[in-house]
C-alpha angles and dihedrals in degrees: 000000000000100000095196092052092048091051094048128093135047123050142286093275092073134059088210113193097342093129091057090052092048090053092045094050095046109153096327109130093204094053090044090054089053090050091050091060088067091070089075098037117136091238119077092213092057092046092050095046092044090053090048092049093047090052093048095046092050094051085079100021107037092157089073087073094064095078089050100041095112091048092050091048088053092047089053087063096043107038115107100164109100094217090056093044094055091054093044088055089054092050099051097077091050091071133064114248135186116241089256093051091045090052090054091049090050089051094051096044092046088053091052091051090054098045110026122099093198112098089202092058090048094047093047091046091051091049091048091051090050091049093046091050089060089063096034107040093183088079097052097096091049092047093048090052090049092048092049092049093050091045087066101042109021132104118270090266091049092047091050092051091046091053091049094048094046090049090051094047 
């Protein structure tokens, strides 16, 4: 299977054949590496579907992310496409980060929360910050303040996620 070809075509309103790719990749590191190349593809549809497939594969096989941790950290800084950003936010808590790296992730995700128009990017960034703060307690006060601020001014989806995270703190 040519993963890139399977993820091509159509538009950003459809996930296309992502589920087939997820099944095909499974827990195979070689296939996962091929899938990862789609995050930097020239075509937005391939980038979006690759990010979606990476997120879905690593729900059950998070260890596949380890070999690509540096690349994903770099993508976090470079990605401008909202569909890629929302999946990158989901991936960050699935990896182990140093305090310095976690601080940089917190900085980037906080920036997205303040500048993105996509409620999905904001919700996933808030959830990722919450999850990261469970492993890096030094960020808890900052995350609580961010959750409380967005509880007051966010969209209904953002407010709902903030309530859930604050309840789970």
